[in-house]
Short mmCIF file of C-alpha atoms in Angstrom, two decimals:
data_model
loop_
_atom_site.label_atom_id
_atom_site.label_comp_id
_atom_site.label_asym_id
_atom_site.label_seq_id
_atom_site.Cartn_x
_atom_site.Cartn_y
_atom_site.Cartn_z
CA MET A 1 -3.33 -40.33 -11.36
CA ASN A 2 -4.96 -44.10 -10.50
CA GLU A 3 -6.68 -46.07 -7.96
CA GLU A 4 -6.31 -49.48 -9.25
CA VAL A 5 -8.45 -52.62 -7.75
CA GLN A 6 -6.58 -55.44 -7.14
CA PRO A 7 -8.34 -58.61 -8.18
CA PRO A 8 -9.04 -61.24 -5.56
CA VAL A 9 -6.52 -64.17 -5.28
CA GLN A 10 -7.88 -67.65 -4.64
CA ARG A 11 -5.93 -69.32 -1.37
CA ASN A 12 -7.07 -70.89 1.79
CA GLY A 13 -6.84 -68.68 4.77
CA CYS A 14 -5.17 -65.04 4.74
CA HIS A 15 -3.34 -64.23 1.75
CA ASN A 16 -0.85 -62.31 3.99
CA CYS A 17 -0.19 -64.68 7.22
CA SER A 18 -2.61 -67.93 6.30
CA ASN A 19 -4.49 -67.17 9.33
CA PRO A 20 -7.65 -69.51 8.87
CA GLU A 21 -9.81 -66.76 10.22
CA ILE A 22 -10.43 -64.56 7.32
CA GLU A 23 -12.48 -61.48 7.41
CA PRO A 24 -15.85 -61.97 5.41
CA GLY A 25 -17.62 -59.90 3.00
CA TYR A 26 -14.47 -58.88 0.93
CA LEU A 27 -13.03 -60.74 -2.08
CA THR A 28 -9.49 -60.41 -0.93
CA PRO A 29 -8.94 -62.98 1.78
CA LEU A 30 -7.22 -61.39 4.42
CA CYS A 31 -7.82 -61.86 8.64
CA ARG A 32 -9.04 -58.51 10.36
CA GLU A 33 -5.47 -57.85 11.45
CA CYS A 34 -3.90 -58.15 8.12
CA ARG A 35 -6.44 -55.73 6.69
CA LYS A 36 -6.39 -53.30 9.47
CA LYS A 37 -2.31 -53.54 8.71
CA PHE A 38 -2.82 -52.78 4.83
CA SER A 39 -5.24 -50.46 4.94
CA ARG A 40 -2.53 -48.28 7.36
CA TYR A 41 -0.13 -48.52 4.24
CA PRO A 42 2.57 -46.15 5.52
CA VAL A 43 2.85 -42.52 4.23
CA LEU A 44 6.22 -42.09 3.06
CA ASN A 45 8.54 -39.83 5.13
CA SER A 46 9.36 -37.47 2.38
CA VAL A 47 5.38 -36.91 2.00
CA LYS A 48 5.21 -36.22 5.61
CA TRP A 49 8.07 -34.02 5.80
CA ALA A 50 6.52 -31.85 2.66
CA ALA A 51 3.14 -31.70 4.26
CA ALA A 52 4.96 -30.39 7.26
CA GLY A 53 6.79 -27.59 5.31
CA VAL A 54 3.52 -26.75 3.60
CA ALA A 55 1.74 -26.51 7.08
CA LEU A 56 4.76 -24.55 8.21
CA LEU A 57 4.14 -21.89 5.24
CA PHE A 58 0.72 -22.04 5.76
CA LEU A 59 1.09 -20.91 9.63
CA ILE A 60 3.20 -18.17 8.55
CA SER A 61 0.66 -16.71 5.75
CA GLY A 62 -2.05 -17.68 8.30
CA TYR A 63 -0.79 -15.39 11.05
CA ASN A 64 -1.05 -12.55 8.90
CA LEU A 65 -4.64 -13.68 7.54
CA PRO A 66 -7.09 -12.15 9.98
CA ARG A 67 -5.22 -8.62 9.13
CA TYR A 68 -5.14 -9.16 5.32
CA PHE A 69 -8.87 -10.51 5.20
CA LYS A 70 -10.02 -7.24 7.51
CA ALA A 71 -7.95 -5.21 4.97
CA GLY A 72 -9.40 -7.22 2.13
CA VAL A 73 -13.14 -6.69 3.10
CA THR A 74 -12.65 -2.90 4.08
CA TYR A 75 -11.23 -2.36 0.61
CA GLU A 76 -14.12 -4.08 -1.27
CA LYS A 77 -16.48 -2.26 1.04
CA ALA A 78 -14.83 1.07 -0.12
CA LEU A 79 -15.19 0.18 -3.79
CA LYS A 80 -19.07 -0.67 -2.69
CA ALA A 81 -19.03 2.99 -1.74
CA GLU A 82 -17.62 4.47 -4.77
CA LYS A 83 -20.13 2.77 -7.21
CA THR A 84 -22.99 4.27 -4.94
CA HIS A 85 -21.26 7.60 -4.59
CA HIS A 86 -20.56 7.47 -1.03
CA TYR A 87 -17.49 9.14 -1.25
CA LEU A 88 -16.96 9.97 2.08
CA SER A 89 -17.51 6.50 3.63
CA GLU A 90 -15.09 5.21 0.80
CA LYS A 91 -12.29 7.73 1.82
CA LYS A 92 -12.50 6.82 5.80
CA LEU A 93 -12.11 2.74 4.48
CA LEU A 94 -9.50 3.38 2.14
CA LYS A 95 -7.61 5.20 4.98
CA THR A 96 -7.62 2.22 6.79
CA VAL A 97 -6.42 -0.02 3.84
CA LEU A 98 -3.76 2.48 3.06
CA GLN A 99 -2.25 2.55 6.64
CA GLN A 100 -1.89 -1.21 5.90
CA PHE A 101 -0.65 -0.96 2.43
CA PRO A 102 0.75 2.76 1.78
CA ASP A 103 2.47 1.64 -1.38
CA ASN A 104 -0.55 0.01 -3.03
CA PHE A 105 -1.40 1.64 -6.31
CA ASP A 106 -5.18 0.95 -6.57
CA ALA A 107 -6.32 2.00 -3.15
CA GLY A 108 -4.25 5.37 -3.70
CA ALA A 109 -5.89 5.64 -7.09
CA HIS A 110 -9.53 5.25 -5.57
CA TYR A 111 -8.54 7.31 -2.70
CA ILE A 112 -8.10 10.18 -4.93
CA ILE A 113 -11.21 9.46 -6.82
CA ALA A 114 -12.88 9.31 -3.13
CA SER A 115 -11.26 12.65 -1.85
CA PHE A 116 -11.77 14.28 -4.99
CA ASN A 117 -15.44 13.39 -5.36
CA ASN A 118 -15.70 14.66 -1.58
CA ASP A 119 -14.02 17.90 -2.44
CA ASP A 120 -11.29 17.51 -0.54
CA LEU A 121 -8.31 18.56 -2.67
CA ALA A 122 -5.81 18.94 -0.53
CA ASP A 123 -5.84 14.99 0.16
CA ALA A 124 -6.28 14.17 -3.39
CA ASP A 125 -3.33 16.52 -4.35
CA SER A 126 -1.18 14.99 -1.54
CA MET A 127 -2.00 11.39 -2.56
CA LEU A 128 -1.47 12.46 -6.40
CA ALA A 129 1.92 13.56 -5.53
CA LEU A 130 2.86 10.39 -3.60
CA MET A 131 1.82 8.29 -6.50
CA SER A 132 3.38 10.28 -9.11
CA ASN A 133 6.27 7.80 -9.63
CA ARG A 134 4.50 4.61 -9.38
CA LYS A 135 3.42 2.43 -12.13
CA ASP A 136 0.29 0.16 -12.80
CA ASP A 137 -1.19 -1.23 -15.71
CA ASP A 138 -4.68 -0.81 -15.01
CA ASN A 139 -5.52 1.68 -17.48
CA GLU A 140 -9.04 1.89 -16.82
CA LEU A 141 -8.29 2.91 -13.07
CA ILE A 142 -5.67 5.54 -14.35
CA ASP A 143 -8.04 7.14 -16.88
CA LYS A 144 -10.74 7.52 -13.83
CA VAL A 145 -8.26 9.06 -11.88
CA ASN A 146 -7.12 11.43 -14.73
CA LYS A 147 -11.01 12.45 -15.74
CA VAL A 148 -11.31 13.20 -11.84
CA THR A 149 -8.24 14.96 -11.33
CA GLU A 150 -9.21 17.35 -14.56
CA GLY A 151 -11.24 18.94 -12.15
CA PHE A 152 -8.47 20.52 -10.41
CA ARG A 153 -9.02 23.17 -12.74
CA TYR A 154 -11.98 24.24 -11.09
CA PHE A 155 -10.18 25.35 -8.25
CA ASN A 156 -7.02 26.94 -9.75
CA PRO A 157 -6.92 29.97 -12.45
CA THR A 158 -5.16 29.16 -15.26
CA ASP A 159 -3.03 32.51 -14.84
CA THR A 160 -0.79 31.99 -11.32
CA ALA A 161 0.05 35.62 -11.59
CA PHE A 162 -3.44 36.85 -11.36
CA ALA A 163 -4.27 34.34 -8.83
CA SER A 164 -1.33 35.77 -6.63
CA SER A 165 -2.00 39.32 -7.08
CA LEU A 166 -5.57 39.11 -6.47
CA ARG A 167 -4.64 37.22 -3.20
CA ARG A 168 -2.85 40.03 -2.09
CA MET A 169 -5.68 42.52 -2.82
CA ASP A 170 -8.21 43.82 -0.21
CA LYS A 171 -11.45 41.99 -1.23
CA GLN A 172 -13.42 44.95 -0.29
CA SER A 173 -11.39 47.26 -2.36
CA PRO A 174 -12.76 48.51 -5.89
CA ALA A 175 -9.66 47.13 -7.46
CA TYR A 176 -10.08 43.74 -6.53
CA GLU A 177 -13.52 43.71 -8.54
CA LYS A 178 -12.00 45.57 -11.34
CA THR A 179 -9.03 43.12 -11.61
CA LEU A 180 -11.41 40.21 -11.13
CA GLU A 181 -13.88 41.68 -13.98
CA GLN A 182 -11.07 42.40 -16.42
CA TYR A 183 -9.27 39.16 -16.18
CA CYS A 184 -12.44 37.42 -16.63
CA SER A 185 -13.75 39.33 -19.76
CA ASN A 186 -10.21 38.41 -21.43
CA HIS A 187 -10.09 34.97 -19.77
CA SER A 188 -13.77 33.74 -20.25
CA GLU A 189 -12.53 29.90 -20.44
CA ASP A 190 -11.20 30.19 -16.74
CA VAL A 191 -13.66 28.34 -14.87
CA CYS A 192 -12.04 29.21 -11.49
CA ALA A 193 -12.03 33.25 -12.04
CA SER A 194 -15.24 32.83 -13.32
CA PHE A 195 -16.58 31.25 -10.23
CA MET A 196 -14.80 33.85 -8.01
CA ARG A 197 -16.55 36.40 -9.87
CA GLY A 198 -19.67 34.59 -9.16
CA ALA A 199 -18.71 34.02 -5.57
CA TYR A 200 -17.78 37.68 -5.05
CA ALA A 201 -21.02 38.66 -6.21
CA PHE A 202 -22.58 36.48 -3.98
CA ASP A 203 -20.60 37.88 -0.87
CA GLN A 204 -21.64 41.57 -1.97
CA GLY A 205 -25.27 40.41 -1.97
CA ASN A 206 -25.79 41.06 -5.82
CA TYR A 207 -27.39 37.96 -6.10
CA ALA A 208 -28.94 38.45 -9.89
CA LYS A 209 -25.12 38.55 -11.11
CA ALA A 210 -24.34 36.05 -8.68
CA ASP A 211 -27.03 33.73 -10.45
CA SER A 212 -26.31 34.56 -14.00
CA VAL A 213 -22.71 33.66 -13.75
CA LEU A 214 -23.06 30.78 -11.71
CA SER A 215 -26.03 29.03 -13.77
CA LYS A 216 -23.54 29.49 -16.60
CA ILE A 217 -20.65 27.84 -14.62
CA VAL A 218 -22.90 24.90 -13.42
CA GLN A 219 -24.69 24.72 -17.10
CA ASP A 220 -21.22 24.30 -18.60
CA HIS A 221 -19.60 22.22 -16.04
CA PRO A 222 -22.09 20.12 -14.10
CA ASP A 223 -19.37 18.33 -11.84
CA PHE A 224 -18.24 21.56 -10.46
CA ARG A 225 -19.90 20.79 -7.06
CA TYR A 226 -18.68 23.70 -5.30
CA ALA A 227 -20.31 26.35 -7.95
CA MET A 228 -23.38 24.08 -7.65
CA LEU A 229 -23.43 25.02 -3.80
CA TRP A 230 -22.69 28.66 -4.16
CA LEU A 231 -25.47 28.68 -6.77
CA SER A 232 -27.75 26.85 -4.36
CA ASN A 233 -26.84 29.81 -1.72
CA THR A 234 -27.84 32.14 -4.27
CA TYR A 235 -31.05 30.88 -5.31
CA ARG A 236 -31.81 30.44 -1.42
CA GLU A 237 -30.97 34.21 -0.89
CA GLU A 238 -33.35 34.92 -3.46
CA LYS A 239 -36.04 32.92 -2.04
CA GLN A 240 -35.92 30.46 -5.00
CA TYR A 241 -36.14 27.34 -2.76
CA ASP A 242 -37.31 24.90 -5.39
CA LYS A 243 -34.49 25.69 -7.71
CA ALA A 244 -32.01 25.60 -4.73
CA ILE A 245 -33.60 22.03 -3.41
CA VAL A 246 -32.78 20.83 -7.17
CA VAL A 247 -29.26 22.10 -6.95
CA LEU A 248 -28.56 20.58 -3.75
CA ASN A 249 -29.85 17.20 -4.63
CA ASN A 250 -27.92 17.11 -7.90
CA ILE A 251 -24.98 17.49 -5.79
CA LEU A 252 -26.24 14.66 -3.55
CA GLN A 253 -26.66 12.40 -6.52
CA GLN A 254 -22.92 13.16 -7.44
CA ASN A 255 -22.03 12.69 -3.91
CA ALA A 256 -24.49 11.03 -1.62
CA GLU A 257 -22.38 11.84 1.43
CA ALA A 258 -21.86 15.61 0.53
CA SER A 259 -22.38 16.84 4.23
CA TYR A 260 -22.40 20.43 2.83
CA ALA A 261 -25.16 19.93 0.58
CA ILE A 262 -27.30 18.12 3.04
CA ALA A 263 -26.57 21.46 5.39
CA GLY A 264 -27.55 23.45 2.84
CA LEU A 265 -31.04 21.69 2.55
CA ALA A 266 -31.42 22.24 6.60
CA LYS A 267 -30.57 26.01 5.92
CA ILE A 268 -33.37 25.94 3.20
CA MET A 269 -35.74 24.18 5.97
CA LEU A 270 -35.02 26.83 8.50
CA LYS A 271 -35.71 29.78 5.99
CA GLN A 272 -39.16 27.87 5.24
CA LYS A 273 -39.44 27.85 9.04
CA GLN A 274 -39.58 24.07 9.18
CA ASP A 275 -37.40 24.02 12.16
CA LYS A 276 -37.84 20.48 13.40
CA ALA A 277 -37.16 18.91 10.29
CA ALA A 278 -34.10 21.54 9.80
CA LEU A 279 -32.58 20.16 13.09
CA LYS A 280 -33.08 16.62 12.09
CA LYS A 281 -31.26 17.52 8.56
CA ALA A 282 -28.34 19.48 10.49
CA MET A 283 -27.67 16.34 12.71
CA GLN A 284 -27.49 14.08 9.65
CA ALA A 285 -24.87 16.30 8.12
CA TYR A 286 -23.11 16.72 11.43
CA GLU A 287 -22.84 13.11 11.70
CA LEU A 288 -21.45 12.78 8.53
CA GLU A 289 -18.70 15.10 9.32
CA PRO A 290 -18.71 16.52 12.64
CA GLY A 291 -15.34 18.49 12.18
CA ALA A 292 -16.79 20.21 9.11
CA ARG A 293 -17.35 24.11 9.03
CA SER A 294 -20.63 24.01 7.21
CA THR A 295 -22.24 21.17 9.39
CA VAL A 296 -21.48 22.70 12.64
CA TYR A 297 -22.13 26.16 11.53
CA THR A 298 -25.80 24.68 10.31
CA LEU A 299 -26.48 22.73 13.67
CA ALA A 300 -25.69 25.81 15.47
CA LEU A 301 -28.26 28.07 13.65
CA ALA A 302 -30.64 25.04 13.80
CA ASN A 303 -30.58 24.70 17.45
CA HIS A 304 -30.80 28.43 17.54
CA PHE A 305 -34.33 27.98 15.71
CA ASN A 306 -35.38 25.48 18.05
CA ASN A 307 -34.63 27.27 21.04
CA ASN A 308 -32.01 24.81 22.32
CA ILE A 309 -29.67 27.43 23.63
CA LYS A 310 -27.39 25.37 25.40
CA GLU A 311 -26.64 23.03 22.46
CA ARG A 312 -26.44 26.16 20.08
CA ASP A 313 -23.90 27.47 22.18
CA ARG A 314 -21.77 24.35 22.25
CA PHE A 315 -21.40 24.18 18.58
CA TYR A 316 -21.50 28.22 18.24
CA GLN A 317 -18.18 27.69 20.13
CA GLN A 318 -17.00 24.72 17.89
CA VAL A 319 -17.36 27.24 14.92
CA LYS A 320 -15.33 29.81 16.49
CA ALA A 321 -12.30 27.43 17.28
CA ILE A 322 -12.82 26.11 13.72
CA GLY A 323 -12.64 29.90 12.67
CA GLU A 324 -9.54 30.70 14.91
CA ALA A 325 -7.85 27.49 13.66
CA ASP A 326 -7.87 28.33 10.05
CA GLY A 327 -8.29 32.17 10.30
CA ASP A 328 -11.51 32.82 8.84
CA LEU A 329 -14.17 34.11 11.80
CA ALA A 330 -16.39 35.17 9.18
CA PRO A 331 -18.89 32.56 9.44
CA TYR A 332 -18.45 32.90 13.51
CA ASN A 333 -19.44 36.54 13.16
CA GLU A 334 -22.30 36.00 10.91
CA LEU A 335 -23.63 33.28 13.58
CA SER A 336 -23.06 35.96 16.23
CA ASP A 337 -24.84 38.77 14.27
CA ILE A 338 -28.09 36.28 13.73
CA PHE A 339 -28.19 35.11 17.51
CA ASN A 340 -27.91 38.84 18.71
CA GLY A 341 -30.52 39.87 16.46
CA LYS A 342 -28.07 42.32 14.29
CA THR A 343 -28.90 40.77 11.15
CA SER A 344 -32.31 38.67 10.49
CA TYR A 345 -31.56 35.11 8.87
CA ARG A 346 -35.53 34.83 7.83
CA MET B 1 1.40 -23.44 -28.06
CA LEU B 2 0.66 -27.04 -26.85
CA VAL B 3 1.92 -28.07 -23.67
CA PRO B 4 2.44 -31.68 -22.88
CA GLY B 5 0.10 -32.91 -20.29
CA ILE B 6 3.20 -34.74 -18.61
CA LEU B 7 5.13 -31.19 -18.21
CA ILE B 8 2.04 -29.87 -16.30
CA THR B 9 1.57 -32.85 -14.11
CA MET B 10 5.54 -32.52 -13.12
CA ILE B 11 5.09 -28.66 -12.70
CA THR B 12 1.82 -29.45 -10.50
CA PHE B 13 3.43 -32.49 -8.86
CA PRO B 14 2.25 -31.56 -5.24
CA GLY B 15 -1.37 -31.84 -6.54
CA VAL B 16 -0.81 -35.44 -7.94
CA ILE B 17 0.90 -36.62 -4.17
CA VAL B 18 -2.14 -34.93 -2.50
CA HIS B 19 -4.64 -36.68 -5.05
CA GLU B 20 -3.15 -40.20 -4.54
CA PHE B 21 -2.95 -39.38 -0.72
CA ALA B 22 -6.98 -38.58 -0.72
CA HIS B 23 -7.44 -42.23 -2.32
CA GLN B 24 -5.03 -43.74 0.69
CA LEU B 25 -6.71 -41.46 2.87
CA PHE B 26 -10.51 -42.75 2.14
CA CYS B 27 -9.15 -46.37 1.85
CA ARG B 28 -7.73 -46.13 5.57
CA LEU B 29 -11.18 -44.62 6.35
CA PHE B 30 -13.13 -47.58 5.24
CA GLY B 31 -10.43 -50.15 6.24
CA VAL B 32 -9.75 -51.04 2.69
CA ALA B 33 -6.50 -52.85 2.13
CA ILE B 34 -3.85 -50.88 0.15
CA PHE B 35 -1.17 -52.96 -1.66
CA GLU B 36 0.81 -50.16 -3.44
CA VAL B 37 0.92 -46.25 -3.21
CA LYS B 38 2.99 -44.49 -5.76
CA TYR B 39 2.63 -40.78 -4.83
CA PHE B 40 4.46 -39.48 -8.22
CA GLN B 41 6.41 -40.67 -11.02
CA VAL B 42 7.37 -39.24 -14.26
CA ALA B 43 5.25 -41.28 -16.34
CA ASN B 44 1.43 -42.28 -17.06
CA PRO B 45 -0.16 -42.47 -14.75
CA ALA B 46 1.71 -39.93 -12.49
CA GLY B 47 0.49 -41.51 -9.23
CA TYR B 48 -1.66 -44.60 -8.34
CA VAL B 49 -3.04 -46.39 -5.51
CA ILE B 50 -3.74 -50.27 -5.61
CA HIS B 51 -6.08 -51.47 -3.10
CA GLU B 52 -8.61 -54.41 -2.89
CA ILE B 53 -12.18 -54.48 -3.89
CA PRO B 54 -14.10 -52.79 -0.95
CA ARG B 55 -16.72 -54.71 0.72
CA LYS B 56 -19.33 -51.76 0.31
CA PRO B 57 -19.64 -50.05 -3.32
CA LEU B 58 -20.25 -46.81 -1.70
CA HIS B 59 -16.67 -47.14 -0.13
CA GLN B 60 -15.55 -47.77 -3.65
CA LEU B 61 -17.63 -44.72 -4.90
CA MET B 62 -16.16 -42.26 -1.81
CA ILE B 63 -12.55 -43.75 -2.49
CA SER B 64 -12.86 -42.65 -6.41
CA ILE B 65 -14.29 -39.20 -6.00
CA GLY B 66 -12.38 -38.84 -2.04
CA PRO B 67 -9.53 -36.68 -4.08
CA PHE B 68 -12.28 -34.21 -5.42
CA PHE B 69 -13.38 -33.12 -2.08
CA VAL B 70 -9.87 -33.41 -0.39
CA ASN B 71 -8.04 -31.44 -3.01
CA THR B 72 -10.60 -28.94 -3.53
CA ILE B 73 -10.52 -27.91 0.27
CA LEU B 74 -6.99 -28.35 0.48
CA GLY B 75 -6.18 -26.28 -2.28
CA PHE B 76 -8.75 -23.51 -0.99
CA ILE B 77 -7.21 -23.36 2.47
CA ILE B 78 -3.63 -23.39 1.57
CA ALA B 79 -4.24 -20.58 -0.94
CA PHE B 80 -6.52 -18.33 0.91
CA PRO B 81 -4.05 -16.63 3.07
CA ALA B 82 -1.81 -15.87 0.22
CA VAL B 83 -4.72 -14.50 -2.26
CA ILE B 84 -5.15 -11.22 -0.52
CA PRO B 85 -1.69 -9.89 -0.38
CA VAL B 86 -0.84 -11.09 -3.61
CA MET B 87 -3.77 -10.53 -5.92
CA GLN B 88 -5.74 -7.89 -4.02
CA PHE B 89 -2.80 -5.77 -2.71
CA LYS B 90 -0.09 -6.87 -4.73
CA SER B 91 2.30 -6.94 -1.73
CA GLY B 92 2.51 -10.94 -1.83
CA THR B 93 5.90 -12.34 -0.28
CA PHE B 94 7.61 -15.13 -1.67
CA PHE B 95 6.26 -17.62 0.88
CA ASP B 96 2.50 -16.03 -0.24
CA TYR B 97 3.56 -17.05 -4.12
CA ILE B 98 4.56 -20.36 -3.13
CA LEU B 99 1.28 -20.67 -1.28
CA LEU B 100 -0.70 -19.97 -4.33
CA TYR B 101 1.44 -22.09 -6.40
CA LEU B 102 0.47 -25.09 -4.11
CA GLY B 103 -3.32 -24.33 -3.75
CA VAL B 104 -3.64 -24.21 -7.64
CA SER B 105 -1.59 -27.25 -8.27
CA ILE B 106 -3.53 -29.24 -5.51
CA ALA B 107 -6.90 -27.95 -6.51
CA MET B 108 -6.50 -28.61 -10.18
CA HIS B 109 -5.75 -32.14 -9.31
CA ALA B 110 -9.37 -32.69 -7.76
CA PHE B 111 -10.93 -33.96 -10.74
CA PRO B 112 -10.89 -37.97 -10.26
CA SER B 113 -8.87 -39.47 -13.23
CA LEU B 114 -10.29 -41.83 -15.93
CA GLY B 115 -8.51 -44.54 -14.16
CA ASP B 116 -10.39 -43.49 -11.03
CA ALA B 117 -13.81 -43.53 -13.18
CA GLN B 118 -12.92 -46.89 -14.67
CA SER B 119 -12.36 -48.83 -10.98
CA MET B 120 -15.40 -47.14 -10.03
CA TRP B 121 -17.66 -48.28 -12.89
CA GLN B 122 -16.47 -51.65 -12.97
CA THR B 123 -17.00 -52.19 -8.86
CA LEU B 124 -20.60 -50.08 -8.65
CA TRP B 125 -22.01 -50.75 -12.29
CA HIS B 126 -21.07 -54.36 -12.17
CA GLY B 127 -20.98 -55.27 -8.68
CA LYS B 128 -23.52 -57.76 -7.94
CA ASP B 129 -24.18 -56.14 -4.44
CA THR B 130 -24.60 -52.28 -5.53
CA PRO B 131 -28.09 -51.10 -4.71
CA VAL B 132 -30.19 -49.61 -7.78
CA TRP B 133 -29.98 -45.84 -6.43
CA LEU B 134 -25.67 -46.33 -6.19
CA LYS B 135 -25.89 -47.53 -9.60
CA ILE B 136 -28.15 -44.55 -10.93
CA LEU B 137 -25.76 -42.38 -8.96
CA ALA B 138 -22.82 -43.88 -10.49
CA ILE B 139 -24.01 -42.54 -14.04
CA PRO B 140 -23.87 -38.85 -13.29
CA VAL B 141 -20.62 -39.10 -11.37
CA ALA B 142 -18.77 -41.43 -14.34
CA GLY B 143 -20.35 -38.84 -16.80
CA LEU B 144 -18.78 -35.62 -14.83
CA ILE B 145 -15.37 -37.50 -14.24
CA MET B 146 -15.39 -38.25 -18.05
CA LEU B 147 -16.30 -34.54 -18.85
CA GLY B 148 -13.64 -33.43 -16.32
CA ALA B 149 -10.97 -35.75 -18.34
CA LEU B 150 -12.21 -34.48 -21.36
CA GLY B 151 -11.92 -30.78 -20.06
CA SER B 152 -8.32 -31.16 -19.08
CA PHE B 153 -7.49 -31.13 -22.72
CA PHE B 154 -8.97 -27.34 -22.67
CA TRP B 155 -7.24 -26.59 -19.41
CA LEU B 156 -10.48 -27.17 -17.48
CA ASP B 157 -8.31 -28.59 -14.57
CA LEU B 158 -6.43 -25.31 -14.55
CA ALA B 159 -9.38 -23.15 -14.71
CA TYR B 160 -10.77 -25.13 -11.72
CA GLY B 161 -7.68 -24.76 -9.90
CA VAL B 162 -7.49 -20.76 -10.38
CA PHE B 163 -11.14 -20.82 -9.73
CA ILE B 164 -11.05 -22.62 -6.23
CA ALA B 165 -7.63 -21.25 -5.07
CA ILE B 166 -7.91 -17.67 -5.94
CA GLY B 167 -11.69 -17.05 -7.53
CA VAL B 168 -13.16 -18.60 -4.30
CA PRO B 169 -11.60 -16.61 -1.58
CA LYS B 170 -12.09 -13.44 -3.76
CA ILE B 171 -15.90 -14.05 -3.92
CA ILE B 172 -15.74 -14.87 -0.06
CA ILE B 173 -14.19 -11.28 0.53
CA ALA B 174 -16.72 -9.74 -1.52
CA LEU B 175 -19.68 -11.24 -0.12
CA CYS B 176 -18.42 -10.41 3.29
CA ALA B 177 -17.99 -6.74 2.34
#
């Protein structure tokens, strides 16, 4: 590749057409017309056709560019959200990317990470099932997914027979507690069963036992956020608000957008009669996940203590609708008892 | 494994064509007479443009370094639509891979050749009409061209092509996020 400079030629008049009026300032004697003609040296037709071909290819690819560019930026935003532990935002962003590129391994893998850290196990599990046959050479990402999905064990007892027999039992029956206690004493390594034992103690109002069981789980498994939430609930009911806040903040360090943890902070504020601040916090949680029971429940409760009866009833009805949809009306009944004065929240 | 330069040049011939076209374009822009253009040949040099000595030394500088701008911008523009589907989502079509190849090939031939540097040096440094500031400017430009030419032994040209065609679009996407 070169550009070579032609040395000047000594001749009278234009070197090309002998026109005596040569253009001044140049070493090569050419008239203005000839210089213009030479400067417009023709581009080969083959080069023109090749350029046209490239332009056509560019147009074909360029047609999809706005769509791809948007997806690319969205994907990068999702990765940034993951780095800052904003898993709810990450999940939402990746959902749009996966609509466009459903077979993309990386987006799918990050979606699993986001879903799991957002405690959305069903979504994480279904994506994992979709990706089970796909291969990728990004070992770092695969390791990350494997590490995250190890947490599935927190939600499934190791003995499936035990799990199904317990599911069939009435939670209020003495047999339920006996079976659970017996299993846990023989399977101390089963984190899920231990958690069920702690949650059961909480439900029964045995906060001292719930405290001891759940504290042990959280100490051994500091990434088991669901157990952390129940531990904070226990502390709250034990009026150990500072300890409850520490646990909830630990959850928020793991997932800055854990709406249930923000709602948990609002509930503590309500207990402490900081009603206005609690309403603000409850709104923050609701804005993150407007469809989540815990955020709607807390917002109804916060509006109740702020005497916003109209708003309270709106969210109260939403709690009922959610309960009817998933067959669990206990939170709705809890709210009914608080609003009717049957039970005292504080 | 040592890959002969001529083989690389043959594989990336679209970049050579664009490089010579850029010289031609700047000659036309400044009204400089062109006597011969070889867009590509399997020889050394792989392409060339023979033109007269420009009236203004600045024109000579621009003609010499024109391919740096044209190849860089064109390589970036051509590869851009293909980078996201190929590099980010691994779902590129055949056309996308062609665009990526073209983008890298074109961008990697952005560096002016030693011949370009020689022409520029001859006209600017030894030209009696060259202003001092342009002579001073010619020193680092010639130095950079020399460095670029030397760097091509260590695949600097390829690295530059990959950076412009793939790296820059990725940086832009990351900055927009």
